[in-house]
Short mmCIF file of C-alpha atoms in Angstrom, two decimals:
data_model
loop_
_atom_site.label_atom_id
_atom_site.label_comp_id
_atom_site.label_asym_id
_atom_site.label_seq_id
_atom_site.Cartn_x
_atom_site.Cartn_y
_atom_site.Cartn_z
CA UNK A 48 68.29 -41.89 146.63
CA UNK A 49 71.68 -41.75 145.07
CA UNK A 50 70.74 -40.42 141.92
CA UNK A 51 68.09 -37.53 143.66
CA UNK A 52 71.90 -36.55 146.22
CA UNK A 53 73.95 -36.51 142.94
CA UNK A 54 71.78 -34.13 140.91
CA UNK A 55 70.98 -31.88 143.98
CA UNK A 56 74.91 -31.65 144.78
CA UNK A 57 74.86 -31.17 140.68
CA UNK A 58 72.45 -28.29 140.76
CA UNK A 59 74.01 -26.73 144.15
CA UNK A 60 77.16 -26.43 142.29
CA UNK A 61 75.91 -24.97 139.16
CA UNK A 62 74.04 -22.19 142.11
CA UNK A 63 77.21 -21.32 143.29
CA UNK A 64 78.71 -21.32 140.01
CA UNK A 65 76.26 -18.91 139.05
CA UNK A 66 74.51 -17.26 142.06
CA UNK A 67 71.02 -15.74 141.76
CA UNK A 68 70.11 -12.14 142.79
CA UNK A 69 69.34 -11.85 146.13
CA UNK A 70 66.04 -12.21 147.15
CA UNK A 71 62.94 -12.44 149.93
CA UNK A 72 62.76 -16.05 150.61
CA UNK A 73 59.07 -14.70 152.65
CA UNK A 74 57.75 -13.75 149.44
CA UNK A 75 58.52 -16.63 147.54
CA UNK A 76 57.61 -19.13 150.50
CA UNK A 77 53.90 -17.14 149.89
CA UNK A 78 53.87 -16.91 146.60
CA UNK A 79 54.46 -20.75 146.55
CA UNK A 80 51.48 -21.12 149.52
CA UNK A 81 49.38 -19.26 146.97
CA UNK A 82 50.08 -21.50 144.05
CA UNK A 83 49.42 -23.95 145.96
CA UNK A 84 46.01 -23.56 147.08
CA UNK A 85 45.09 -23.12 143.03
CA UNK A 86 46.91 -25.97 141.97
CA UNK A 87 45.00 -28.08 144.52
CA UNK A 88 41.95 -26.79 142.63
CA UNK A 89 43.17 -28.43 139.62
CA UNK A 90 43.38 -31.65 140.40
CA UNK A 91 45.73 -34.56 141.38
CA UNK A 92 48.00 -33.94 138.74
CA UNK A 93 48.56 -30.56 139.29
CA UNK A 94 49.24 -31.38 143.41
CA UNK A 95 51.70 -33.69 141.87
CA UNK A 96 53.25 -30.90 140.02
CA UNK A 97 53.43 -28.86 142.83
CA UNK A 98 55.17 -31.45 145.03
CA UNK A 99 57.59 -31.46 142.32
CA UNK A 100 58.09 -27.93 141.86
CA UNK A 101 58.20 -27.40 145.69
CA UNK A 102 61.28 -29.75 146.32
CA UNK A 103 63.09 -27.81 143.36
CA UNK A 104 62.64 -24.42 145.00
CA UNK A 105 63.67 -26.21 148.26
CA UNK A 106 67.42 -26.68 146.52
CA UNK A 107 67.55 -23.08 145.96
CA UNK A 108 66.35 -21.53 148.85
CA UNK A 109 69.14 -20.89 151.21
CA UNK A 110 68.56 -22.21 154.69
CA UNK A 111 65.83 -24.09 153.28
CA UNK A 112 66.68 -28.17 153.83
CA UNK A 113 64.42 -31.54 154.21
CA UNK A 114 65.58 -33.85 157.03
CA UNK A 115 67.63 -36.96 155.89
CA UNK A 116 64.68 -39.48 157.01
CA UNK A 117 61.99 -36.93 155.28
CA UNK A 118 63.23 -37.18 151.54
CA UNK A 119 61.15 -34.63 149.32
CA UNK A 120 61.32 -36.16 145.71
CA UNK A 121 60.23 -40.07 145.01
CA UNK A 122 63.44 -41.90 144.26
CA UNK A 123 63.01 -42.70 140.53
CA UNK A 124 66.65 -44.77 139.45
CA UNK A 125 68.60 -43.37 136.70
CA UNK A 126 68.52 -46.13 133.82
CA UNK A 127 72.47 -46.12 132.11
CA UNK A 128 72.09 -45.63 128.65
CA UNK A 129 74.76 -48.12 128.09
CA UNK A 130 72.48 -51.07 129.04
CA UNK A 131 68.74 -51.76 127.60
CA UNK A 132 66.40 -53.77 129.38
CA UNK A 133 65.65 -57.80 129.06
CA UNK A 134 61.87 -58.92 128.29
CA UNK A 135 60.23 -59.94 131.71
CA UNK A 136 63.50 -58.97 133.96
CA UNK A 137 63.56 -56.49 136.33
CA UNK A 138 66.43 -54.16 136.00
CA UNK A 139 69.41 -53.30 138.09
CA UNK A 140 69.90 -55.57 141.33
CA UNK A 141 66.64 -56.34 141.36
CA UNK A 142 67.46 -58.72 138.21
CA UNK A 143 70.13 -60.07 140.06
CA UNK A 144 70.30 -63.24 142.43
CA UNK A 145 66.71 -64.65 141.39
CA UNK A 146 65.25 -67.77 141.99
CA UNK A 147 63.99 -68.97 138.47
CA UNK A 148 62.67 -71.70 137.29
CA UNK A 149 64.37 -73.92 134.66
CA UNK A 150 62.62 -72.54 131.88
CA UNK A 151 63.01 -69.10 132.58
CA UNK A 152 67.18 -69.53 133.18
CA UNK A 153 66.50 -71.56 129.89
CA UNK A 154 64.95 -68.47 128.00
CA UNK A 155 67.09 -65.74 129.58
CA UNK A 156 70.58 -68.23 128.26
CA UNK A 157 68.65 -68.24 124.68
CA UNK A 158 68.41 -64.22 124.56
CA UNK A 159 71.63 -64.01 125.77
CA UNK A 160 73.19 -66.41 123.70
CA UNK A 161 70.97 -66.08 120.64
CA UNK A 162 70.50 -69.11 120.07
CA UNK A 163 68.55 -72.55 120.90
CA UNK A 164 67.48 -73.44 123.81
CA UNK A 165 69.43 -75.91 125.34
CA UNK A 166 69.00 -77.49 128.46
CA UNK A 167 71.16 -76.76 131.42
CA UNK A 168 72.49 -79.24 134.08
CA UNK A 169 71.26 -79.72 137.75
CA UNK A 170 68.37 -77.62 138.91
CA UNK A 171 67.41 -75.11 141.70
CA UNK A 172 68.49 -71.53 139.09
CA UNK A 173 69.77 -68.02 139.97
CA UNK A 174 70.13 -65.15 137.69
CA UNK A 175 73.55 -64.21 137.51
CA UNK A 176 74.88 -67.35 138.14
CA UNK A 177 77.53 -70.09 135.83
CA UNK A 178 75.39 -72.85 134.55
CA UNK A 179 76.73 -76.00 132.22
CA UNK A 180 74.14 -77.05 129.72
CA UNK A 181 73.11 -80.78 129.86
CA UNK A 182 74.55 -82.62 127.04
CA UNK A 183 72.93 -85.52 128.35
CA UNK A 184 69.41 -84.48 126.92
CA UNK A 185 70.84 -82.39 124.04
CA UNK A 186 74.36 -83.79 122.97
CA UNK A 187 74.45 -80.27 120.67
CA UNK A 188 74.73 -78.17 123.25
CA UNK A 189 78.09 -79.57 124.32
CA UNK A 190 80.09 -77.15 122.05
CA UNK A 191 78.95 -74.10 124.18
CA UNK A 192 79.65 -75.42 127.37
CA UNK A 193 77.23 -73.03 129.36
CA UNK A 194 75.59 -69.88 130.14
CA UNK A 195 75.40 -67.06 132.69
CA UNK A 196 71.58 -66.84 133.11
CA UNK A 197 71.60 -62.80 133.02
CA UNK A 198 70.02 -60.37 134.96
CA UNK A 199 67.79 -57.30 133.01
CA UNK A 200 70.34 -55.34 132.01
CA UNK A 201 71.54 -56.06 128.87
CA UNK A 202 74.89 -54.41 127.54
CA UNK A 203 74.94 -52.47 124.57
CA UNK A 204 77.55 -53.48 121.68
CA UNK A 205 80.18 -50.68 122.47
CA UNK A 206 80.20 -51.77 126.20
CA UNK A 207 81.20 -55.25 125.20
CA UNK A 208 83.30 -54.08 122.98
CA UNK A 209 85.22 -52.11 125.43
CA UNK A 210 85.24 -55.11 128.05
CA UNK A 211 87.25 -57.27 125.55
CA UNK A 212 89.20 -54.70 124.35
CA UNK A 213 90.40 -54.37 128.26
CA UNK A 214 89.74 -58.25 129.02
CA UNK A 215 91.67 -57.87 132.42
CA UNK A 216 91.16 -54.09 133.78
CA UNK A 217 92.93 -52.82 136.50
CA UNK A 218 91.14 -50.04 137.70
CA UNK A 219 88.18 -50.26 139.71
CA UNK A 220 85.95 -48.43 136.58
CA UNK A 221 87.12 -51.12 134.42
CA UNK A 222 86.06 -54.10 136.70
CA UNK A 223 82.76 -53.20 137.57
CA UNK A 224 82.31 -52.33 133.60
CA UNK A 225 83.81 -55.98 132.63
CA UNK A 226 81.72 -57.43 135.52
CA UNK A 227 78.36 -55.82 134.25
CA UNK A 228 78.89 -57.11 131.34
CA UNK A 229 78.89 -60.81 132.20
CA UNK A 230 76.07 -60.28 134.58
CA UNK A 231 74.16 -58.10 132.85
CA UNK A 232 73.56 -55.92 135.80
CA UNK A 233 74.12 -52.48 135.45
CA UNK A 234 77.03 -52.32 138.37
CA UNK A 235 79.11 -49.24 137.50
CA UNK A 236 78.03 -47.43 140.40
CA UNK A 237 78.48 -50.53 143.18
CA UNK A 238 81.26 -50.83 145.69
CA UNK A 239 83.81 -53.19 145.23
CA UNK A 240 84.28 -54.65 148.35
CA UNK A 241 87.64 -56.71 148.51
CA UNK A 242 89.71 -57.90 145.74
CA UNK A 243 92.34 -59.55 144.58
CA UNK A 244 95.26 -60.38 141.80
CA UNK A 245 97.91 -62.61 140.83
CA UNK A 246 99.87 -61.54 137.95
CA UNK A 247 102.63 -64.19 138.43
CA UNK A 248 105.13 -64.42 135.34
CA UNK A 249 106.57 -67.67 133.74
CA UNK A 250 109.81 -68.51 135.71
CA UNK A 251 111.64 -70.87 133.71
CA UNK A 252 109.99 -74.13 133.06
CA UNK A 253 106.84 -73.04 135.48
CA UNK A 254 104.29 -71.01 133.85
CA UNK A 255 102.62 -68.33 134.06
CA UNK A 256 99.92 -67.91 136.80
CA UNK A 257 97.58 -64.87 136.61
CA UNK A 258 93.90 -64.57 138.49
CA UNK A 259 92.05 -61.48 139.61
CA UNK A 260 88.42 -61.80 141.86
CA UNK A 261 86.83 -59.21 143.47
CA UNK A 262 83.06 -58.91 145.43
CA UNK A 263 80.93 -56.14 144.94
CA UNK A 264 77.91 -55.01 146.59
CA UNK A 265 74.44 -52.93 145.53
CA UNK A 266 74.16 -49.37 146.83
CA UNK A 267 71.20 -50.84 149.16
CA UNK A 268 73.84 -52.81 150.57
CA UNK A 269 71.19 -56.02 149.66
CA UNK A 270 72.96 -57.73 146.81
CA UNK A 271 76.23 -58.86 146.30
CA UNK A 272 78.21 -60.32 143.09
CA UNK A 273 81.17 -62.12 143.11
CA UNK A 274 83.25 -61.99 139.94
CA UNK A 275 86.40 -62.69 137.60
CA UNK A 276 86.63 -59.73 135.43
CA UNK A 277 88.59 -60.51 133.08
CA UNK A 278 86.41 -61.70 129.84
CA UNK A 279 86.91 -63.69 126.49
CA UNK A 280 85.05 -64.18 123.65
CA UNK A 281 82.78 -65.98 124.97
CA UNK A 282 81.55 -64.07 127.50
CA UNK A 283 78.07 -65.85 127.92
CA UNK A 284 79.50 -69.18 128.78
CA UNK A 285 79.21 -70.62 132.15
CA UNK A 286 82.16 -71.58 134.72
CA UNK A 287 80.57 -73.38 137.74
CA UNK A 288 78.30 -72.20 140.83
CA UNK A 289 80.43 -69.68 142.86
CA UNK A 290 83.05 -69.04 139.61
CA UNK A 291 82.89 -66.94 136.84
CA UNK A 292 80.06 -64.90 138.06
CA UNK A 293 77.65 -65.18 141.06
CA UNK A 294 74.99 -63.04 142.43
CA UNK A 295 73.97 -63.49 146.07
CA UNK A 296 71.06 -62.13 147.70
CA UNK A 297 72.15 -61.06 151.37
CA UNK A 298 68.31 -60.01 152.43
CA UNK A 299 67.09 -63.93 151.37
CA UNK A 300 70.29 -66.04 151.61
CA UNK A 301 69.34 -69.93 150.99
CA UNK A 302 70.80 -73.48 150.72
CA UNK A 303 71.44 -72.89 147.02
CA UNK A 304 73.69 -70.43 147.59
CA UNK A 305 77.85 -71.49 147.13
CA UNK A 306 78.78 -73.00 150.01
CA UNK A 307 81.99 -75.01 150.24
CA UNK A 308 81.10 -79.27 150.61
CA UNK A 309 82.44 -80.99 153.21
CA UNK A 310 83.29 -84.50 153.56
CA UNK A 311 80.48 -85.92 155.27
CA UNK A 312 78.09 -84.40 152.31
CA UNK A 313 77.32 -81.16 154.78
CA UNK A 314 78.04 -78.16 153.47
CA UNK A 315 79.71 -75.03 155.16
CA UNK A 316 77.68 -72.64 157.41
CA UNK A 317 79.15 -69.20 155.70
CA UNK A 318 78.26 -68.96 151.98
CA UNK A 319 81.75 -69.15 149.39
CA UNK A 320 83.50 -71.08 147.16
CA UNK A 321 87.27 -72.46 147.17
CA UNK A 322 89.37 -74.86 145.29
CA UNK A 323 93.27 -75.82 145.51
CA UNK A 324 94.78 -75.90 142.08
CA UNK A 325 98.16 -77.90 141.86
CA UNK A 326 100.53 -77.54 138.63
CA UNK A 327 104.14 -79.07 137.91
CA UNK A 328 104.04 -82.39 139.38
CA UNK A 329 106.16 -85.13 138.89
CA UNK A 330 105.73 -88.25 136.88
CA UNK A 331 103.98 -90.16 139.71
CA UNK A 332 101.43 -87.27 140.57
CA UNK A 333 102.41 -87.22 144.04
CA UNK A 334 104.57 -84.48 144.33
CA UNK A 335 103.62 -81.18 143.08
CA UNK A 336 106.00 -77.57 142.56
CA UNK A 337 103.27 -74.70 142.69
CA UNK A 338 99.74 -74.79 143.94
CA UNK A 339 97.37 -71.67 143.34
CA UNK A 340 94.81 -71.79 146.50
CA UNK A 341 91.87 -69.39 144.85
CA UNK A 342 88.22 -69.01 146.66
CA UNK A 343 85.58 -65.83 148.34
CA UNK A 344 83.44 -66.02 151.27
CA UNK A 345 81.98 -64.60 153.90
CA UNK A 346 83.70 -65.15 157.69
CA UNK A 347 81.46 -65.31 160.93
CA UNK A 348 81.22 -62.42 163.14
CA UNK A 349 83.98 -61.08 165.02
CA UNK A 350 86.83 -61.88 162.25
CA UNK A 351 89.77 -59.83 161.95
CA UNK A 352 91.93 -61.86 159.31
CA UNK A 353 91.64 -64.59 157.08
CA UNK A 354 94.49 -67.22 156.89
CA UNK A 355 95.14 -69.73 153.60
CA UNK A 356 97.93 -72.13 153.67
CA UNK A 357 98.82 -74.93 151.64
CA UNK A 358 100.42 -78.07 153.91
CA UNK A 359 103.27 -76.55 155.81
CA UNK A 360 103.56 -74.25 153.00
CA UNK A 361 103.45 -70.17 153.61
CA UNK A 362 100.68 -68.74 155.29
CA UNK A 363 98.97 -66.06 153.06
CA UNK A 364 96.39 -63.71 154.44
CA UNK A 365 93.91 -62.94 152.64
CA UNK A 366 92.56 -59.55 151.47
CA UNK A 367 89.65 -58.36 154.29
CA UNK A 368 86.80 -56.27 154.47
CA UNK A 369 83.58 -56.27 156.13
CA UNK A 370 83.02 -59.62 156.50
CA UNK A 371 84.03 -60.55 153.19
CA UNK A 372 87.34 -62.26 151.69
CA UNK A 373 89.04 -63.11 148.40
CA UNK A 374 92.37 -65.22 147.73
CA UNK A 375 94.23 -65.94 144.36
CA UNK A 376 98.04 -66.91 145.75
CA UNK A 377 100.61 -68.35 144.36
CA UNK A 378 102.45 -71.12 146.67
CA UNK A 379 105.84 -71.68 145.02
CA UNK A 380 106.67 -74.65 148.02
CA UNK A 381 106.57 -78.45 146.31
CA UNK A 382 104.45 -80.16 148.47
CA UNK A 383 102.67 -83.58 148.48
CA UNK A 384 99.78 -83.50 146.48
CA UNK A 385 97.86 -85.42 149.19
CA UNK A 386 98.85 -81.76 151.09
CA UNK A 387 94.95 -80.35 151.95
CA UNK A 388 94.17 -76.42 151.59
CA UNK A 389 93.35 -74.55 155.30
CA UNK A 390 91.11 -71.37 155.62
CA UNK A 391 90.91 -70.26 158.48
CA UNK A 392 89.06 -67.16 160.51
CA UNK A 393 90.63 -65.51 163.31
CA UNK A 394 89.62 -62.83 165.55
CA UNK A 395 91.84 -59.76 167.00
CA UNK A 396 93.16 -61.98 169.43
CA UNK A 397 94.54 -64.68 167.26
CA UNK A 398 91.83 -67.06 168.47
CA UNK A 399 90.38 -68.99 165.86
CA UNK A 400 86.73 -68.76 165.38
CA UNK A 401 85.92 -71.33 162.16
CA UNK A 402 87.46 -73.31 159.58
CA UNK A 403 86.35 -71.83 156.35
CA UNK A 404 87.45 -75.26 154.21
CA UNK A 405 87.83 -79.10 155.32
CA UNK A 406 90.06 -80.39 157.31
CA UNK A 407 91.32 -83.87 158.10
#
């Protein structure tokens, strides 16, 4: 439906760019009628024809409009010629968040990475999801490390050329463009959601820190990806379940989704992924300068802010919308490394509704 709205608001502006001649909207309305009845006597294809041909004289008839549930025209998607599609995929969203089996991820890694077909770790596959090959079974396929089992949309040579030559975009164009690229989903027209970035600089002997994550989600509103824009060279290889790149099917959520482990070998009830990274610590280990908390998820109903703190450390609130949250912080306070992570969901009275990641 998004592309039939865009090219009717297209063709309304080119009418009142360049307005007809007036004229008796009766007389066409029977004229139509007329053609209609002989059209009818040709056959299905030309009814079809004058379906088609009706809903274009609808645009351009003033006064004339179909009710939003009633749409006039099939809704036939717009394929980007920037992408080409994958044997035995389906395209767009549809390509995304699958449930393969091993030897399909296997196959879809081997066009993508065109090469052998190694075998990947662990089991239970997704499209659009970071997978490690086994080196186990095949001790060659350690030097690639993994794959990003695509989706059907595969990007065409100036698109990835345009990802790395922006590896870390800052505009929302750039993103989705980087992001469709690693999934290869076609997301240039999806809604990014919430994001976030860290672009701390090196401060004396501590360095650098930089991180950007964002979730998007599908025009239907059914699929959601999570993902790290920025890209290298190797823009195939795989980074974990929940990192890098993960597609998530909000219609048919499942077990296999990311969900965070807890210590008793549950996992959490919302779907997400987090991790505390520590950096700078002393000789022992114990003692640590600069953690960088980084995770997504989804918070239960009711939430109106999302809390990460480190220890005692600062409490950072994380970026917020529509049920969904993203973190990359920097937390510049030394701490014990033995210090846990807390994220935490509140409501709009400061009560708190779940605890998003362990807890002692």
């Amino acid at each position: 439906m998004e592309d039939t709205r865009e090219v009717s608001a297209e063709l309304r502006r080119l009418a009142d760019a360049e307005p007809l001649d007036r004229f008796d909207t009766a007389t066409v309305l029977t004229r139509g009628r007329r053609g209609l009845r002989r059209r009818r006597i040709l056959g299905a294809g030309g009814a079809v024809a004058g379906v088609a041909a009706a809903a274009l004289a609808v645009t351009f008839i003033p006064n004339v409009t179909a009710t939003s549930d009633q749409p006039g025209v099939a809704n036939t998607e717009t394929e980007n010629s920037q992408f080409s599609p994958v044997p035995g995929v389906p395209r767009g969203e549809d390509g995304a968040g699958q449930r393969i089996s091993r030897e399909e991820a296997e196959r879809r890694c081997q066009l993508r990475l065109g090469g052998p077909k190694y075998p990947l770790e662990g089991d239970g596959f997704r499209s659009v999801s970071s997978r490690a090959f086994d080196v186990r079974k095949d001790p060659k396929s350690g030097g690639r490390g993994g794959c990003v089992i695509p989706g059907g949309d595969k990007p065409s040579a100036a698109l990835i050329a345009a990802a790395k030559a922006d590896p870390d975009p800052k505009t929302a164009a750039g993103q989705l463009r980087n992001c469709s690229v690693k999934a290869w989903v076609d997301m240039t027209k999806w809604e990014i959601k919430v994001s976030d970035r860290l672009d701390q600089r090196a401060e004396g002997r501590f360095p650098a820190f930089e991180a950007a994550l964002l979730i998007a989600t599908s025009p239907s509103g059914k699929t959601a990806i999570i993902c790290q824009p920025r890209v290298t060279d190797s823009l195939g290889r795989g980074g974990g379940l929940g990192w890098g790149i993960t597609a998530v099917r909000l219609d048919n959520l499942g077990p296999d989704d990311p969900r965070v482990p807890w210590p008793d070998g549950t996992a959490a009830k919302q779907i997400g992924a987090m991790i505390l990274g520590s950096s700078d610590c002393d000789d022992t280990g114990k003692i640590c300068a600069r953690s960088l908390p980084m995770g997504w998820g989804r918070a239960p109903a009711d939430t109106a802010k999302v809390v990460v703190q480190v220890g005692s450390g600062p409490k950072y609130e994380a970026p917020f919308k529509d049920g969904w949250f993203v973190f990359t912080a920097l937390d510049k306070t030394s701490h014990a490394s033995a210090d846990r992570m807390t994220v935490r969901a509140y409501d709009k009275d400061g009560k708190l509704l779940d605890k998003l990641y362990p807890e002692k």
